[in-house]
mmCIF file of C-alpha atoms in Angstrom:
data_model
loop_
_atom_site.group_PDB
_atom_site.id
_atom_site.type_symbol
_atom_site.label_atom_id
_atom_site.label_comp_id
_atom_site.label_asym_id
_atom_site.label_seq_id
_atom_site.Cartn_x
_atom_site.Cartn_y
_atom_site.Cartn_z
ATOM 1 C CA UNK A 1 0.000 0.000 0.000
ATOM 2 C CA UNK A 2 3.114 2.286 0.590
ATOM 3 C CA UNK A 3 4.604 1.449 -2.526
ATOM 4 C CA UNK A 4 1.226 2.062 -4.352
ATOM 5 C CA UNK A 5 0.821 5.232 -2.070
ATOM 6 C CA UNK A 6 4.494 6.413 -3.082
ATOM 7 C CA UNK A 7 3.568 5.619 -6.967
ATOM 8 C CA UNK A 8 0.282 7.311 -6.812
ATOM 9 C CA UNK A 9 1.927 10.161 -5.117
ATOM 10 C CA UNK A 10 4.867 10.307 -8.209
ATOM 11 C CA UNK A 11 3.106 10.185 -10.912
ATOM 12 C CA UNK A 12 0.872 13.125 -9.157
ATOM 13 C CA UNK A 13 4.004 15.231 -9.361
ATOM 14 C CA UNK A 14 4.855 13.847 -12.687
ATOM 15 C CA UNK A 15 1.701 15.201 -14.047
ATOM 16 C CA UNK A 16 1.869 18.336 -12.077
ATOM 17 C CA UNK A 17 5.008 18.787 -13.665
ATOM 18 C CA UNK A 18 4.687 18.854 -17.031
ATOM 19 C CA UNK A 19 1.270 20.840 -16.644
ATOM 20 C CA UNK A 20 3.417 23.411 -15.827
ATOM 21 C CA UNK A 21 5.868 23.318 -18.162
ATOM 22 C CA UNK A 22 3.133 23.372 -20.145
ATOM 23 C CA UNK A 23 1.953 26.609 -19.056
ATOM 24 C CA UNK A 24 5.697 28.361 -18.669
ATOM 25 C CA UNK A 25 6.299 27.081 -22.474
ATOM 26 C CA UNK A 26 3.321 28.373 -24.078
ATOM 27 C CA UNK A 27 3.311 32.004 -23.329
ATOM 28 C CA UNK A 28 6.788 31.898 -25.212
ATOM 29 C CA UNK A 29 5.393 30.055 -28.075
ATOM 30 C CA UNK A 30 2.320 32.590 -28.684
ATOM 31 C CA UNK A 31 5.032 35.641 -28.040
ATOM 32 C CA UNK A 32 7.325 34.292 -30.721
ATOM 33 C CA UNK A 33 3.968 33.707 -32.742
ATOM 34 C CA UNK A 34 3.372 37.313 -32.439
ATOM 35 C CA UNK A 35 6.503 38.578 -33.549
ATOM 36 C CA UNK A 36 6.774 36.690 -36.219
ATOM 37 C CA UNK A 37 3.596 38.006 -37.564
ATOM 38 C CA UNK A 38 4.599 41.484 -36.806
ATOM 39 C CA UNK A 39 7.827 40.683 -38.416
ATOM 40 C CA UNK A 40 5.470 39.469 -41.987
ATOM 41 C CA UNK A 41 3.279 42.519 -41.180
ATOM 42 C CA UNK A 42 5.692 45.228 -41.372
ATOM 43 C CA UNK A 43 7.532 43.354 -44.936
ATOM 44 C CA UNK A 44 3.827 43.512 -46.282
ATOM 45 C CA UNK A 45 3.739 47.069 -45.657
ATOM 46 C CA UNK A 46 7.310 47.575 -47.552
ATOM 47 C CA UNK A 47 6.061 45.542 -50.262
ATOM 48 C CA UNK A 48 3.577 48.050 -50.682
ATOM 49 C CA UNK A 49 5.469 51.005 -50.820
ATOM 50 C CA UNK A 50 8.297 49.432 -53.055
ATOM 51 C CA UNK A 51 4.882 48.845 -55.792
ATOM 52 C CA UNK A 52 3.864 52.306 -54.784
ATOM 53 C CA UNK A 53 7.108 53.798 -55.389
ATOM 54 C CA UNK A 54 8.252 52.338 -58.576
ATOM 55 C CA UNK A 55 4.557 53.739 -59.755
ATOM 56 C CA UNK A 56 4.687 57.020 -59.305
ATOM 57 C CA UNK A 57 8.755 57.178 -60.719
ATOM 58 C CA UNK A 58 7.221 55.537 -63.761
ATOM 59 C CA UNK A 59 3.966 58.174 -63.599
ATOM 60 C CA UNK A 60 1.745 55.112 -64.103
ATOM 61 C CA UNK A 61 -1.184 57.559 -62.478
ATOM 62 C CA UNK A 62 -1.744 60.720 -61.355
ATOM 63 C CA UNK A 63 1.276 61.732 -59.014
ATOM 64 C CA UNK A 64 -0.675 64.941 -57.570
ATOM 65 C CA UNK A 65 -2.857 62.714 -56.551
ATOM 66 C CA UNK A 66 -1.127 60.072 -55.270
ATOM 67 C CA UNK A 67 1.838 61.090 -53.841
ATOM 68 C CA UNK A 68 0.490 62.668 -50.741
ATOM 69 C CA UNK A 69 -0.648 59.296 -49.663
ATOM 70 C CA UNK A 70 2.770 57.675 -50.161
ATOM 71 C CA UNK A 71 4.208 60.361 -48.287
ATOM 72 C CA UNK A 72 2.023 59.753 -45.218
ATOM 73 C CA UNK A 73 2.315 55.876 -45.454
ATOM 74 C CA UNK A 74 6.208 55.896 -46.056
ATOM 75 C CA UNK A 75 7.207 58.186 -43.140
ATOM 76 C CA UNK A 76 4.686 56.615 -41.020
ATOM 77 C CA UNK A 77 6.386 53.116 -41.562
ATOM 78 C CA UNK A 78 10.019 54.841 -41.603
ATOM 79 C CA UNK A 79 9.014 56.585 -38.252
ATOM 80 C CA UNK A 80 7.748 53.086 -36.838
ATOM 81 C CA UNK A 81 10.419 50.740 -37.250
ATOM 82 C CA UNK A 82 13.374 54.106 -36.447
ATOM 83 C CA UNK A 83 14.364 54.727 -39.697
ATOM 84 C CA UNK A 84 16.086 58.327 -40.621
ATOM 85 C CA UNK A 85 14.402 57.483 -44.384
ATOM 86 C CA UNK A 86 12.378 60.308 -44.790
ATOM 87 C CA UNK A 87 9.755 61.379 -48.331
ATOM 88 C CA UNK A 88 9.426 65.050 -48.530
ATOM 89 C CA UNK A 89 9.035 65.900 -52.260
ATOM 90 C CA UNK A 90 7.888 64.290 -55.100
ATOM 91 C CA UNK A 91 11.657 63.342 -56.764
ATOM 92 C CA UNK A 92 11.931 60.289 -58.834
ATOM 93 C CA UNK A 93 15.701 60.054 -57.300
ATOM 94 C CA UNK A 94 14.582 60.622 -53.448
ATOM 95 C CA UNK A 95 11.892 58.391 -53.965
ATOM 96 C CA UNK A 96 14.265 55.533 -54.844
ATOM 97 C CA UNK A 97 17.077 56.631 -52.630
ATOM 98 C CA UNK A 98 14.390 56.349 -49.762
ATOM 99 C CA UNK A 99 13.161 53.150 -50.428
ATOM 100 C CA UNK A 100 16.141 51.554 -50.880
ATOM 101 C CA UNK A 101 17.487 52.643 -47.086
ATOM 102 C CA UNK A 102 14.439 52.130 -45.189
ATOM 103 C CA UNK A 103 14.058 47.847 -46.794
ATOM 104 C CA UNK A 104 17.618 48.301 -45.665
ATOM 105 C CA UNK A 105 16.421 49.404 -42.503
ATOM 106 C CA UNK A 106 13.742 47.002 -41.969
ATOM 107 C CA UNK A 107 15.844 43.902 -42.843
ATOM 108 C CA UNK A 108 18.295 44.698 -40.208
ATOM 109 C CA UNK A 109 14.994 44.376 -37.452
ATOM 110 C CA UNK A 110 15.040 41.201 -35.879
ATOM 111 C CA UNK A 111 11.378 39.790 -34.237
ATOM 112 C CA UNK A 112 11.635 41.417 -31.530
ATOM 113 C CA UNK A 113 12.207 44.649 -32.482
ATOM 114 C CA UNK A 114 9.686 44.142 -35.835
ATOM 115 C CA UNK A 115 6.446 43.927 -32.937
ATOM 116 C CA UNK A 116 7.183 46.794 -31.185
ATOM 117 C CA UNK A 117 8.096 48.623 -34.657
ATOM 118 C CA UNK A 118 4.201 46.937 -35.773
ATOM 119 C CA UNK A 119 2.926 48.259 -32.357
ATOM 120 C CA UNK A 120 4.003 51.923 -32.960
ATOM 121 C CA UNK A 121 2.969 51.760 -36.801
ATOM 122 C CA UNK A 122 -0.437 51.045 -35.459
ATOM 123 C CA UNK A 123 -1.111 53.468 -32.734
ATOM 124 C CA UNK A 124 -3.047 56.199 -32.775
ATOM 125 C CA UNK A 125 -0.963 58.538 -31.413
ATOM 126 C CA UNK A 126 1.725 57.779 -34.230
ATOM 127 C CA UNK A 127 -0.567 57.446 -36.639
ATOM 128 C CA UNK A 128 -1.691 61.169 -36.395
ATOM 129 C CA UNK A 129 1.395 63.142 -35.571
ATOM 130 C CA UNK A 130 3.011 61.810 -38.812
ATOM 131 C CA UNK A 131 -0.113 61.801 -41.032
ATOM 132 C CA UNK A 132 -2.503 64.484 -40.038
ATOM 133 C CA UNK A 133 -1.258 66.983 -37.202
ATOM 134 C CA UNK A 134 0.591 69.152 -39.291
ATOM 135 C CA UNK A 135 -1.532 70.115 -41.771
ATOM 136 C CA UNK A 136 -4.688 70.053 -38.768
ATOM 137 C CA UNK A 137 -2.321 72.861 -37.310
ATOM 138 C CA UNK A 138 -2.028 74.770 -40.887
ATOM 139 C CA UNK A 139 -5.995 74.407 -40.322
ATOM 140 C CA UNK A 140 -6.227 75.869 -37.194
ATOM 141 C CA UNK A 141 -4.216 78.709 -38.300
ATOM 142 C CA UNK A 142 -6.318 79.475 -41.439
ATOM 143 C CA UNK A 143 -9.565 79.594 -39.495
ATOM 144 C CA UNK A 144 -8.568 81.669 -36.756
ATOM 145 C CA UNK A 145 -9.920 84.763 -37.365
ATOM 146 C CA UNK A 146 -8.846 88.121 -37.189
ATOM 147 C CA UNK A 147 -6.012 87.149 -35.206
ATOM 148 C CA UNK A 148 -2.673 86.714 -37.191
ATOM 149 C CA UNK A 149 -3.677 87.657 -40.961
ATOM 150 C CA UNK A 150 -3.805 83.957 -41.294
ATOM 151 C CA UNK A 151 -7.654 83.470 -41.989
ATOM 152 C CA UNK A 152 -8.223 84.353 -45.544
ATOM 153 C CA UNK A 153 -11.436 85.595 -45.254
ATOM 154 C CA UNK A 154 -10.282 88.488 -42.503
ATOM 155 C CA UNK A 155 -6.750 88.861 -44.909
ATOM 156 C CA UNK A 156 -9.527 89.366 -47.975
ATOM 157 C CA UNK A 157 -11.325 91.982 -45.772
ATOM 158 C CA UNK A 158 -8.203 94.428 -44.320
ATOM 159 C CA UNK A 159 -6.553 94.173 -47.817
ATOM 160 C CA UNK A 160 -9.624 95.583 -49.540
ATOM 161 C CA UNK A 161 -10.546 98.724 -47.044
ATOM 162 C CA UNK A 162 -10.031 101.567 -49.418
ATOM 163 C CA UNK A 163 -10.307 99.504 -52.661
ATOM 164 C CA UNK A 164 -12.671 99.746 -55.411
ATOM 165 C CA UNK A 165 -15.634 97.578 -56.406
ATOM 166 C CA UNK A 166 -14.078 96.938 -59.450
ATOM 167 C CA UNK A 167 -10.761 95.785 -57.824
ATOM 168 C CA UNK A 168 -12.611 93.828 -55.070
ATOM 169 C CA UNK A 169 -14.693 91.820 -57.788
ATOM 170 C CA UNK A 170 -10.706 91.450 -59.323
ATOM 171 C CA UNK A 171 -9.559 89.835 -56.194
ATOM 172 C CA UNK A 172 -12.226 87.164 -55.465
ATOM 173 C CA UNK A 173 -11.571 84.361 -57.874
ATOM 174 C CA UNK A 174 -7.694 83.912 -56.571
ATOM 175 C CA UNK A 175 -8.778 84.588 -52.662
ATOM 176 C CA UNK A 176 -11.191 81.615 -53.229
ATOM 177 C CA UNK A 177 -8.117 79.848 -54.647
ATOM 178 C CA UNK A 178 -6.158 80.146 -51.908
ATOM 179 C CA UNK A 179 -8.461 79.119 -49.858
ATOM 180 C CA UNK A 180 -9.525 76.051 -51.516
ATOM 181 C CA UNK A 181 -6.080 75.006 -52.685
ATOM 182 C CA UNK A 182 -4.814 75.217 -49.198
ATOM 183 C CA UNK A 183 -6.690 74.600 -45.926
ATOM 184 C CA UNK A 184 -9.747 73.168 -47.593
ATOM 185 C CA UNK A 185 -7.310 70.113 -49.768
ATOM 186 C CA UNK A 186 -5.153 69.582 -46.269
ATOM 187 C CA UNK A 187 -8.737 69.140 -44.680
ATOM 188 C CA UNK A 188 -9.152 66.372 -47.870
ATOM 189 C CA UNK A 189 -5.812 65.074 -47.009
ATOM 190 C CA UNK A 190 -6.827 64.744 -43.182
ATOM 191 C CA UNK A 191 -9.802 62.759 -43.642
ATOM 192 C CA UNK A 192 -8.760 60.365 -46.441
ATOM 193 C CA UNK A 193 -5.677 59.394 -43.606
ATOM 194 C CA UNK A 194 -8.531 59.381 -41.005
ATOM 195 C CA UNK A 195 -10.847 57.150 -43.306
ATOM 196 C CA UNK A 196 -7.644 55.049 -43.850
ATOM 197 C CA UNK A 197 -6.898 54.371 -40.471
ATOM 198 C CA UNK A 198 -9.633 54.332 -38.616
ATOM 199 C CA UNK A 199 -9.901 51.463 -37.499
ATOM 200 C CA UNK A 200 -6.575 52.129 -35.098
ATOM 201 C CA UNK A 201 -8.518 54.839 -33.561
ATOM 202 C CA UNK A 202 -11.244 54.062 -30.301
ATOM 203 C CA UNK A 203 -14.157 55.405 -30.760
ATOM 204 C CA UNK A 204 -13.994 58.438 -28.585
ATOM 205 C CA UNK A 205 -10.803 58.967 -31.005
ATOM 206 C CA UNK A 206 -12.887 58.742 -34.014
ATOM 207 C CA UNK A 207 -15.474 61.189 -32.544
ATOM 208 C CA UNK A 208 -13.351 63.675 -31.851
ATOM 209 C CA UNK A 209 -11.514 64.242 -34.996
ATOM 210 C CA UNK A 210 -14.684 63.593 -37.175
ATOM 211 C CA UNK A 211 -15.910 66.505 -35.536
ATOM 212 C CA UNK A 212 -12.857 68.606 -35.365
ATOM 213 C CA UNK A 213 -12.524 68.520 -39.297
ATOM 214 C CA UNK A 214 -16.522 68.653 -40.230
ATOM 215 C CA UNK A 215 -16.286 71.846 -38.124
ATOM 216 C CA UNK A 216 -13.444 72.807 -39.839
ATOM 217 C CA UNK A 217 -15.048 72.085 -42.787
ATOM 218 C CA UNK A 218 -17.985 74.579 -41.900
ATOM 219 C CA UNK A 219 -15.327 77.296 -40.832
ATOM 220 C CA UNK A 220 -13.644 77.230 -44.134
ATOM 221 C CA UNK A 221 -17.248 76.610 -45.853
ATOM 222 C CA UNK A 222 -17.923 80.124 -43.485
ATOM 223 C CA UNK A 223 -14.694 81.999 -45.064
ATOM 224 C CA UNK A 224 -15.787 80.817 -49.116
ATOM 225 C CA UNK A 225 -19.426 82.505 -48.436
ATOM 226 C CA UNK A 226 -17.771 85.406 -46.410
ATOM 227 C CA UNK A 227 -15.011 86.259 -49.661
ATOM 228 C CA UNK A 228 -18.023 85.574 -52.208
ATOM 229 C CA UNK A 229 -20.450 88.136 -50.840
ATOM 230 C CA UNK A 230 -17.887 91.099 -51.569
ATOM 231 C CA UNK A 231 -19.271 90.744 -54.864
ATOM 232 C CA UNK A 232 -22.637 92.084 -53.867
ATOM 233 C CA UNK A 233 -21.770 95.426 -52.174
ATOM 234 C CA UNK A 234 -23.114 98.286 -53.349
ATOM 235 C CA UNK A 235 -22.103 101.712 -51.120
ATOM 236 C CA UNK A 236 -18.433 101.656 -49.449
ATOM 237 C CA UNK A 237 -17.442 98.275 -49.418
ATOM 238 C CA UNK A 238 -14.010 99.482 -47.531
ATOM 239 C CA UNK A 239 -16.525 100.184 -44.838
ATOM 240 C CA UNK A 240 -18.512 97.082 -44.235
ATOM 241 C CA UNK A 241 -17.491 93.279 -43.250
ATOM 242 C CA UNK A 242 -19.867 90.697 -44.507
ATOM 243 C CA UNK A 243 -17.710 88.612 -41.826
ATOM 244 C CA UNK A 244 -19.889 86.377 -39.639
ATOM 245 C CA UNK A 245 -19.322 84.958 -35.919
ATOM 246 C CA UNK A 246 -19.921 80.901 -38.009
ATOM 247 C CA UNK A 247 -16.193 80.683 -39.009
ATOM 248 C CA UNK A 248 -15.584 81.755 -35.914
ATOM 249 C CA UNK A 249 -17.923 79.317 -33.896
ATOM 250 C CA UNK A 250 -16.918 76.830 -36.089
ATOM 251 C CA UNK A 251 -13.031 77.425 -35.510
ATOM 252 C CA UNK A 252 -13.603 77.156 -31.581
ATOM 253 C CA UNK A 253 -15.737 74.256 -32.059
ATOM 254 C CA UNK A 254 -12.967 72.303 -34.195
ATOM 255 C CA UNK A 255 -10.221 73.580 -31.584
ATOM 256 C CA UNK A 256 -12.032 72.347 -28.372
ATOM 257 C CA UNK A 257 -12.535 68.642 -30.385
ATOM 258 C CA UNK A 258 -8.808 68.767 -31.425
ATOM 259 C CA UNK A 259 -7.464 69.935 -28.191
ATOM 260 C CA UNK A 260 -9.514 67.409 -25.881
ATOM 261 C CA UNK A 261 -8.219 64.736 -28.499
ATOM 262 C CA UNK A 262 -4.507 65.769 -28.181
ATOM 263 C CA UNK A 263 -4.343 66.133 -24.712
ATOM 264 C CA UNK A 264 -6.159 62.245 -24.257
ATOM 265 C CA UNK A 265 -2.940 61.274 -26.230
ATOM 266 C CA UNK A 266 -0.260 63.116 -24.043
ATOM 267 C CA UNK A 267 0.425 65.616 -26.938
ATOM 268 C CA UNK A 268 0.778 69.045 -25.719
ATOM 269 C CA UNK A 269 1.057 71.778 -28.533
ATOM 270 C CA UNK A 270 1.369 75.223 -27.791
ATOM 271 C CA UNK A 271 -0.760 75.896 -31.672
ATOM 272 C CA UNK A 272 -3.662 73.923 -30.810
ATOM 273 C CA UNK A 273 -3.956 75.488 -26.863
#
């Protein structure tokens, strides 16, 4: 009965045992897993940009259009994984020169250092100081008002005070330009890299910047209407503003959304408080 007691009592262990190397083996075996996949991941992405790249050097579509996007995927993956590589303009030979460092870059990662690389790629807080906060900021600027000379619609305004009707009515077309080739196409540029990415946002996230850039939107929307009416004054335009407290509502709106969203990511920029 000892013996059987003894046995009993040993193959207890035995079993006790290998449950847990069980358990202190498998936690390795889904980390390795992991990186692995991030290691794939993050290749994938490069694959992508080397297609990407070798189109627009060989124009096979529009550039203007496309480039942008590259831009904002290729630093965001050259910020993730450390890489100096850096796109700023659209140059066949700094296109190719980029490329070629960050693969070189990436192949030097080893699993380890491919998740957390994956890990930053993916987070929200990387995601939107590469791709969006800049030209959010340029935003803010443009709709602020009276302010700095920044906001188009005011600029239109003081730089028209003693002109004529006739010069006024001159001066519309390339105000609305300006304003629709710059703040309103970096608000396009924002929300195709929000649309893109959304899914690596929460949802508070998602709220906050859909809201900051639709009241953006209606800011700028404000300044067009604002700039367009100068057409229709009659007696001393130099004396009147057809300026409306919307762009300005509008502007504080977006700010308050942006800000909140900012400061729930531990960013803390002196344009945006």
């Amino acid at each position: 009965m000892k013996n059987a007691s003894k046995i009993a009592a040993g193959a207890a262990t035995l079993t006790l045992a290998l449950s847990l190397i069980g358990c202190t083996s498998k936690e390795p075996v889904n980390k390795t897993s992991e990186q692995e996949e991030a290691q794939k991941k993050i290749k994938i992405e490069l694959s992508f940009l080397q297609n990407e790249c070798d189109r627009l050097i060989n124009k096979e579509e529009d550039t203007e259009k496309t480039f942008p996007s590259y831009k904002n995927d290729f630093n965001l993956l050259s910020t993730s994984v450390n890489s100096a590589s850096r796109v700023a303009e659209m140059d066949n030979n700094e296109l190719q020169v980029s490329i070629n460092w960050l693969e070189k870059d990436i192949e030097k990662l080893d699993e380890k250092e491919s998740l957390k690389a994956y890990k930053k790629y993916t987070s929200a807080k990387t995601i939107y100081q590469v791709t969006m906060e800049d030209n959010l900021h340029s935003i803010v600027d443009a709709t602020s008002g009276w302010d700095d000379g920044k906001d188009r619609g005011a600029a239109f305004f003081y730089s028209h005070i003693h002109s004529s009707q006739k010069d006024i009515n001159k001066d519309i077309k390339p105000a609305l330009n300006d304003i629709k080739n710059g703040p309103v196409y970096k608000l396009t540029l924002v929300q195709d890299e929000l649309q893109k990415h959304r899914d690596d946002f929460s949802k508070k996230q998602l709220e906050q910047l859909e809201n900051a850039t639709q009241s953006f939107k209606s800011s700028l929307n404000a300044q067009i209407v604002t700039v367009n009416s100068y057409k229709n004054l009659i007696k001393n335009p130099y004396n009147t503003s057809t300026y409306t407290m919307e762009e300005e509502e509008r502007h504080n709106n977006a700010l308050t959304y942006l800000t909140d969203f900012e400061s729930d990511l531990g960013i803390v920029n002196p344009k945006t408080h």
